[in-house]
mmCIF file of C-alpha atoms and ligand atoms in Angstrom:
data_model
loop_
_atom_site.group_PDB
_atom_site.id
_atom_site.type_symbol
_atom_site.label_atom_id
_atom_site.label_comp_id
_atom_site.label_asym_id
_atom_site.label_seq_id
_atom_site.Cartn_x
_atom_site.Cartn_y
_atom_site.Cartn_z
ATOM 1 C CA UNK A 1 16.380 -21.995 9.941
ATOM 2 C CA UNK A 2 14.469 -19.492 12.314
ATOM 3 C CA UNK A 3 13.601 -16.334 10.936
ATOM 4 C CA UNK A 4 15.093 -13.339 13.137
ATOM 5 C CA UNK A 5 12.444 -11.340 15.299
ATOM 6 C CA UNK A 6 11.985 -7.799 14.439
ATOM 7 C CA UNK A 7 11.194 -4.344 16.096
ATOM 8 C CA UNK A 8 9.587 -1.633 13.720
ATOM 9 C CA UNK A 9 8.724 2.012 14.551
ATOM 10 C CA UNK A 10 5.965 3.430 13.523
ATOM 11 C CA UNK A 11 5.416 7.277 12.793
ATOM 12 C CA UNK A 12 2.047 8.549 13.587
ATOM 13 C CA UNK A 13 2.169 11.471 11.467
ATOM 14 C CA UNK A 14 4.480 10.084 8.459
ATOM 15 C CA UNK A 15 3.181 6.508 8.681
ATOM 16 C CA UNK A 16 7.180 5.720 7.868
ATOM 17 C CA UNK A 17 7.579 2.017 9.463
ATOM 18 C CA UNK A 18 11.034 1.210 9.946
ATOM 19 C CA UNK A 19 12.612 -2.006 8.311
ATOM 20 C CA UNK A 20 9.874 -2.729 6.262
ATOM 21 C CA UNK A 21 10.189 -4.328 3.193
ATOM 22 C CA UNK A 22 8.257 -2.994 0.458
ATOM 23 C CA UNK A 23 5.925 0.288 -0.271
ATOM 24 C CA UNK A 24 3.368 1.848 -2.514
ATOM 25 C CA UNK A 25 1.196 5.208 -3.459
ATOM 26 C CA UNK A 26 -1.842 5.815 -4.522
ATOM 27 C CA UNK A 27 -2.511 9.196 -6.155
ATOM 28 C CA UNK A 28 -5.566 11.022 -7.066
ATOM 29 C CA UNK A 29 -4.651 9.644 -11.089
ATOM 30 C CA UNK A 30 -4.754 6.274 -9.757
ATOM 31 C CA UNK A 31 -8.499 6.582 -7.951
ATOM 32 C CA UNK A 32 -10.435 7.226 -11.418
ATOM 33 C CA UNK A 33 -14.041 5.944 -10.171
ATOM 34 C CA UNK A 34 -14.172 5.577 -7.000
ATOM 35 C CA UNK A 35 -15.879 8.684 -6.327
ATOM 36 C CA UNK A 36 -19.518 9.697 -6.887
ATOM 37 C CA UNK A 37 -18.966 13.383 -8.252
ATOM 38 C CA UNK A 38 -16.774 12.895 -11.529
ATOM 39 C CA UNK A 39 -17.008 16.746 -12.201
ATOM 40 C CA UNK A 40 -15.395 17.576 -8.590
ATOM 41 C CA UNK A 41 -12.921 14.410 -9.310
ATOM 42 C CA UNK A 42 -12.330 15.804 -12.838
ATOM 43 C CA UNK A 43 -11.361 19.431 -11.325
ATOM 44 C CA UNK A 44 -9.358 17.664 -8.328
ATOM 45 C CA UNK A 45 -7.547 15.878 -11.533
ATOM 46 C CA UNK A 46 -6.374 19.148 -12.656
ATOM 47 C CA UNK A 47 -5.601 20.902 -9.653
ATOM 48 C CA UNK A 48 -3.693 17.791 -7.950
ATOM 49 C CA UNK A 49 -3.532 14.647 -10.001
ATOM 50 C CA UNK A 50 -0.267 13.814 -8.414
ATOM 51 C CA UNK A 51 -1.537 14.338 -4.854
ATOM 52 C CA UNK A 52 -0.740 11.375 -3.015
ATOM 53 C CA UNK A 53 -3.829 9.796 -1.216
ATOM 54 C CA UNK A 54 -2.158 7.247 0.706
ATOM 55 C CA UNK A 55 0.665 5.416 1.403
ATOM 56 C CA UNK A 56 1.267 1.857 2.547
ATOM 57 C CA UNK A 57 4.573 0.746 4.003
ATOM 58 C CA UNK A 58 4.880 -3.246 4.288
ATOM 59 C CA UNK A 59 6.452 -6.255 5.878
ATOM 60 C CA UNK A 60 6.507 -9.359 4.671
ATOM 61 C CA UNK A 61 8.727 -12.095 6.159
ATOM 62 C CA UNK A 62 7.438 -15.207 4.048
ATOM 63 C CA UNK A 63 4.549 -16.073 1.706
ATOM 64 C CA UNK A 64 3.930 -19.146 3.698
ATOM 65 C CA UNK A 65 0.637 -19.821 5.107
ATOM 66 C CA UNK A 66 0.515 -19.102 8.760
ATOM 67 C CA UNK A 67 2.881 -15.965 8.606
ATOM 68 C CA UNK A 68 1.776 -12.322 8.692
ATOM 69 C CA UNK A 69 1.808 -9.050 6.413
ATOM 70 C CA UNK A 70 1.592 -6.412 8.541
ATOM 71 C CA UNK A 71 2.590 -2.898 8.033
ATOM 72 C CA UNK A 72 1.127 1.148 7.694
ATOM 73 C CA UNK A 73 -1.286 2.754 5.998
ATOM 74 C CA UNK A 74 -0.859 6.818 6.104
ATOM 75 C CA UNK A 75 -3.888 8.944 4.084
ATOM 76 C CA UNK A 76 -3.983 12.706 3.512
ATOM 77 C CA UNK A 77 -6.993 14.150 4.816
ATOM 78 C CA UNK A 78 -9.472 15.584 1.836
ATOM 79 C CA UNK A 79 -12.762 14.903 0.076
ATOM 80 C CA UNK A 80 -13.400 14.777 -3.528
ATOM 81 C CA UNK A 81 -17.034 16.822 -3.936
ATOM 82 C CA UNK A 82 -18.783 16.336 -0.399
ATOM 83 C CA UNK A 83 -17.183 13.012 -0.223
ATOM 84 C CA UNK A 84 -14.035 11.850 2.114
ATOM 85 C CA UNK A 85 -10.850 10.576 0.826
ATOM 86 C CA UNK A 86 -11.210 6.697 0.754
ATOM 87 C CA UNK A 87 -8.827 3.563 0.372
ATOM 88 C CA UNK A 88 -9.859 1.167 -3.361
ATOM 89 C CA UNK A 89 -10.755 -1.362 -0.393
ATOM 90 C CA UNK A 90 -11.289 -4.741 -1.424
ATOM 91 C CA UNK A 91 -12.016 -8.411 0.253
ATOM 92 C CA UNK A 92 -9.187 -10.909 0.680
ATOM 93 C CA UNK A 93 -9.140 -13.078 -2.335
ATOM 94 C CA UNK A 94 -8.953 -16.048 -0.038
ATOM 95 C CA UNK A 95 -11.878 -14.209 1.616
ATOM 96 C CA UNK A 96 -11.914 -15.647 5.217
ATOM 97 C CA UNK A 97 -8.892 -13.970 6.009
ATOM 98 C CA UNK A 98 -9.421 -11.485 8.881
ATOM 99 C CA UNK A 99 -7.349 -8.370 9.322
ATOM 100 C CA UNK A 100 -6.884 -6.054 12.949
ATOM 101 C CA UNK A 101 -5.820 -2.256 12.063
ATOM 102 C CA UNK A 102 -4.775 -0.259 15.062
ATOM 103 C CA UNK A 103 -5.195 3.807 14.638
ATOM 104 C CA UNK A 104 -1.934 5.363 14.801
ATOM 105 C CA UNK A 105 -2.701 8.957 14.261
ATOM 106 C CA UNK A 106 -5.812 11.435 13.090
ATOM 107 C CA UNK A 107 -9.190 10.388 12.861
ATOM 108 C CA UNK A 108 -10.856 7.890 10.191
ATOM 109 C CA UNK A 109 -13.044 4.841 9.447
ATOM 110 C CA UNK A 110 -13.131 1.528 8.662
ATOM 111 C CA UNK A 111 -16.018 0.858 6.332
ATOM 112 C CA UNK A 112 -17.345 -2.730 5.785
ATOM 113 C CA UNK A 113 -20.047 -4.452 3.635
ATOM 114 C CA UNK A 114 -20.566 -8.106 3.881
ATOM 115 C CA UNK A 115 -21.391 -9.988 0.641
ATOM 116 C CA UNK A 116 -24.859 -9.129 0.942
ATOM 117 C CA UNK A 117 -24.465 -5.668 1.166
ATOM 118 C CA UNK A 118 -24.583 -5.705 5.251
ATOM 119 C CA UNK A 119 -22.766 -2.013 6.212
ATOM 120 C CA UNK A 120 -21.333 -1.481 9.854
ATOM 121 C CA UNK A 121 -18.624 1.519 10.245
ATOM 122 C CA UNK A 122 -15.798 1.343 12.992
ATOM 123 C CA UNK A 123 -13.832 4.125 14.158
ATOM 124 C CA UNK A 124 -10.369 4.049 13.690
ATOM 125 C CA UNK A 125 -8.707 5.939 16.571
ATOM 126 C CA UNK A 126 -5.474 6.054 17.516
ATOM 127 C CA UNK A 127 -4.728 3.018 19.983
ATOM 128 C CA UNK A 128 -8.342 1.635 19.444
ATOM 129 C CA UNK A 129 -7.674 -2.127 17.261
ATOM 130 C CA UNK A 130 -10.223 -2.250 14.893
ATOM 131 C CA UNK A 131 -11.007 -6.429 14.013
ATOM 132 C CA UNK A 132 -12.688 -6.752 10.016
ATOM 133 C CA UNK A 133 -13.714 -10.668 10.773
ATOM 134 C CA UNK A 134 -13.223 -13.170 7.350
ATOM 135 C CA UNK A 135 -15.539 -12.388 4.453
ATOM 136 C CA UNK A 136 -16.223 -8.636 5.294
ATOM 137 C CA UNK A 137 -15.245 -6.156 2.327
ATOM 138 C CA UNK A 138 -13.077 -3.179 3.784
ATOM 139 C CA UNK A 139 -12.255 0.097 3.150
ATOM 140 C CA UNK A 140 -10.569 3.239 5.515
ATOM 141 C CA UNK A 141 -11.847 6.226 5.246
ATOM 142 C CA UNK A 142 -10.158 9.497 6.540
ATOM 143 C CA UNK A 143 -12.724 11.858 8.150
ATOM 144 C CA UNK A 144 -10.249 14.300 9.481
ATOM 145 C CA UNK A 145 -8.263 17.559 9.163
ATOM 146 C CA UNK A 146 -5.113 15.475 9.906
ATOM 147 C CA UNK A 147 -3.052 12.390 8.315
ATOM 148 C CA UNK A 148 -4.957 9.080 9.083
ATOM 149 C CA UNK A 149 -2.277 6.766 9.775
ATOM 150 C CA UNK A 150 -2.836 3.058 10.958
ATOM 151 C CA UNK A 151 -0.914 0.092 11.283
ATOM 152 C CA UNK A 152 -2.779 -3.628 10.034
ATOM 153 C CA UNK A 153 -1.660 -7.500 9.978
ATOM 154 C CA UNK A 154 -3.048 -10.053 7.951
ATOM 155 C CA UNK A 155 -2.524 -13.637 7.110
ATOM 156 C CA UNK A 156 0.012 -13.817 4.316
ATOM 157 C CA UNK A 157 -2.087 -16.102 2.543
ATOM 158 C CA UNK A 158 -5.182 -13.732 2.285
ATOM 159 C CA UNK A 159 -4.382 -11.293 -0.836
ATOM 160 C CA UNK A 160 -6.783 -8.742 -1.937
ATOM 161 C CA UNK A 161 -9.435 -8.409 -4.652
ATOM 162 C CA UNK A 162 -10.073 -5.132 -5.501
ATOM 163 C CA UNK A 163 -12.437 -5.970 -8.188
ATOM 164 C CA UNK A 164 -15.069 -6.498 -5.904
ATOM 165 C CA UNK A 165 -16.219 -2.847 -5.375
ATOM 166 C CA UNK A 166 -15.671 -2.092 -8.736
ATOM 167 C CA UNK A 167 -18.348 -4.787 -10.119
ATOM 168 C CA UNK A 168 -20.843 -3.920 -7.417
ATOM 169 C CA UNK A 169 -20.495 -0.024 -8.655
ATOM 170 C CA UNK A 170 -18.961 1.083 -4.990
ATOM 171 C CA UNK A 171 -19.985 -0.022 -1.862
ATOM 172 C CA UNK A 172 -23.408 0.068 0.000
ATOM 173 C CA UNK A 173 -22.595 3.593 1.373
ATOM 174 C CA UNK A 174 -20.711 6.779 0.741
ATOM 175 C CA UNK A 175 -19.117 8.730 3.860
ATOM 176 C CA UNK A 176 -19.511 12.101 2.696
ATOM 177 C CA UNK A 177 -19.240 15.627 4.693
ATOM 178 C CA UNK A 178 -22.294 16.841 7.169
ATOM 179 C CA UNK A 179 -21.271 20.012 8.819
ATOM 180 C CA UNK A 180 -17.496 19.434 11.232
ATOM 181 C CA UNK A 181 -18.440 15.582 10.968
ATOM 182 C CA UNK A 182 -19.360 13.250 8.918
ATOM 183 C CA UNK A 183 -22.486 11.132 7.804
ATOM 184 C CA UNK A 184 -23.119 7.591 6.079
ATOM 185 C CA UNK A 185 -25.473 7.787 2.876
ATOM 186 C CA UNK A 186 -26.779 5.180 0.159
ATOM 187 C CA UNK A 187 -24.791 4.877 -2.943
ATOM 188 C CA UNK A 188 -26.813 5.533 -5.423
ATOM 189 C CA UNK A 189 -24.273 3.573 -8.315
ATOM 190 C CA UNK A 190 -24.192 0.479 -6.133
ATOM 191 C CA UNK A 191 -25.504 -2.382 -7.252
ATOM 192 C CA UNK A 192 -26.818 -5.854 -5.100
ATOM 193 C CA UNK A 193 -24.715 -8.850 -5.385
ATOM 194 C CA UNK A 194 -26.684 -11.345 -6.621
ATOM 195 C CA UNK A 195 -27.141 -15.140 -5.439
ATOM 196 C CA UNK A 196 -24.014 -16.082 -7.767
ATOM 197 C CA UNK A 197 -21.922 -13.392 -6.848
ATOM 198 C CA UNK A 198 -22.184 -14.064 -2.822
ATOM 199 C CA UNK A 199 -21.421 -17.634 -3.856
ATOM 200 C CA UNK A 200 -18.924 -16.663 -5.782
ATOM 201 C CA UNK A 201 -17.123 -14.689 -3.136
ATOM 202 C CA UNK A 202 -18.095 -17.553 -0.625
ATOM 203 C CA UNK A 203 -16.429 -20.180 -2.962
ATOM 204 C CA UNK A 204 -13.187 -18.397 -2.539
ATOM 205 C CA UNK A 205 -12.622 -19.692 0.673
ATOM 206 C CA UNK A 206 -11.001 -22.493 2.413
ATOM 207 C CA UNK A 207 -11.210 -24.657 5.733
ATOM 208 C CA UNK A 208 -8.922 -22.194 8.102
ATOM 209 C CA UNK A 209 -9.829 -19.148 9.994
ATOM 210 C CA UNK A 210 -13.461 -19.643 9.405
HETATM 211 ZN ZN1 ZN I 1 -7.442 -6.316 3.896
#
């Protein structure tokens, strides 16, 4: 009747996370419009389409509400254009679901946008915990030379909707390249949720972890 507790190692340079349960790829093929420059994406398509972006290992004991998903993200360092490889991101379809990501390797980002188009950026470094609070959109971004590789737990109840960046045409910002770092600019194909949509997004909640 009690689930058994677990141990699970994580590699900081494979992302590999032992005992987990499930697992899945994104590749370049699979990230058609997420970046700004289609002509650089278009060229990446040809050189690499089957260049694997990232990875995510998972865990999931139960669907019941109350348990966790946790598990690794690991993302190949590269840009398409001037701009840095980036997760689809999305909120949690029950959207006040929080999330904590700890770095485990490399150097990277955690890029939010609340439903208004509010933008704050977090460093994800490894053994800093990085906490995206309920109702934030989130995306990781991988700024460095080397694998970004990160570990995250959620509520098993919160699921993702990665629609949301798609219908706002991105997010609020771009991380692009600015010299051996990086810089934050506007994107120019984003578009403000209006009234309905934030009370759309704020309808798809429910009383806990508010
Ligand atoms: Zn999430």
């Amino acid at each position: 009747m009690y689930q058994e507790p677990s141990s699970h190692r994580i590699d900081p340079v494979t992302g590999d996370l032992s005992a987990s349960t499930s697992c899945y790829e994104k590749r370049l093929t699979d990230l058609e419009g997420i970046y700004l420059d289609s002509k650089a994406f278009s060229q990446a398509l040809i050189e690499h389409a089957d260049t694997i972006v990232y990875r995510v290992n998972e865990r999931r004991p139960q669907q019941s509400a109350g348990d966790l998903v946790f598990g690794t993200t690991y993302m190949k360092p590269g840009r398409v254009g001037d701009e840095f490889y980036v997760t689809r991101g999305h909120i949690h379809a029950t959207a006040n679901r929080p999330e904590v990501y700890v770095g485990a390797g490399g150097k990277g980002l955690m890029l939010m946008e609340s439903p208004e188009g509010e933008v704050r950026i977090l460093e994800l470094l490894p053994h800093l915990a990085v906490y995206v609070p309920p109702i934030w959109v989130h995306r990781a971004v991988n700024v460095g030379a080397e694998p970004l590789v990160m570990s995250f737990f959620y509520p098993s109840d919160a699921g993702q909707d990665y629609g949301i960046i798609e219908r706002s045409g991105g997010m609020a910002v771009r991380i692009v390249a600015d010299g051996n770092g990086w810089k934050a600019v506007p994107n120019p194909t984003y578009r403000t949720r209006t009234a309905e949509d934030v009370a759309r997004v704020m309808a798809s909640t429910d009383g806990a972890f508010s």
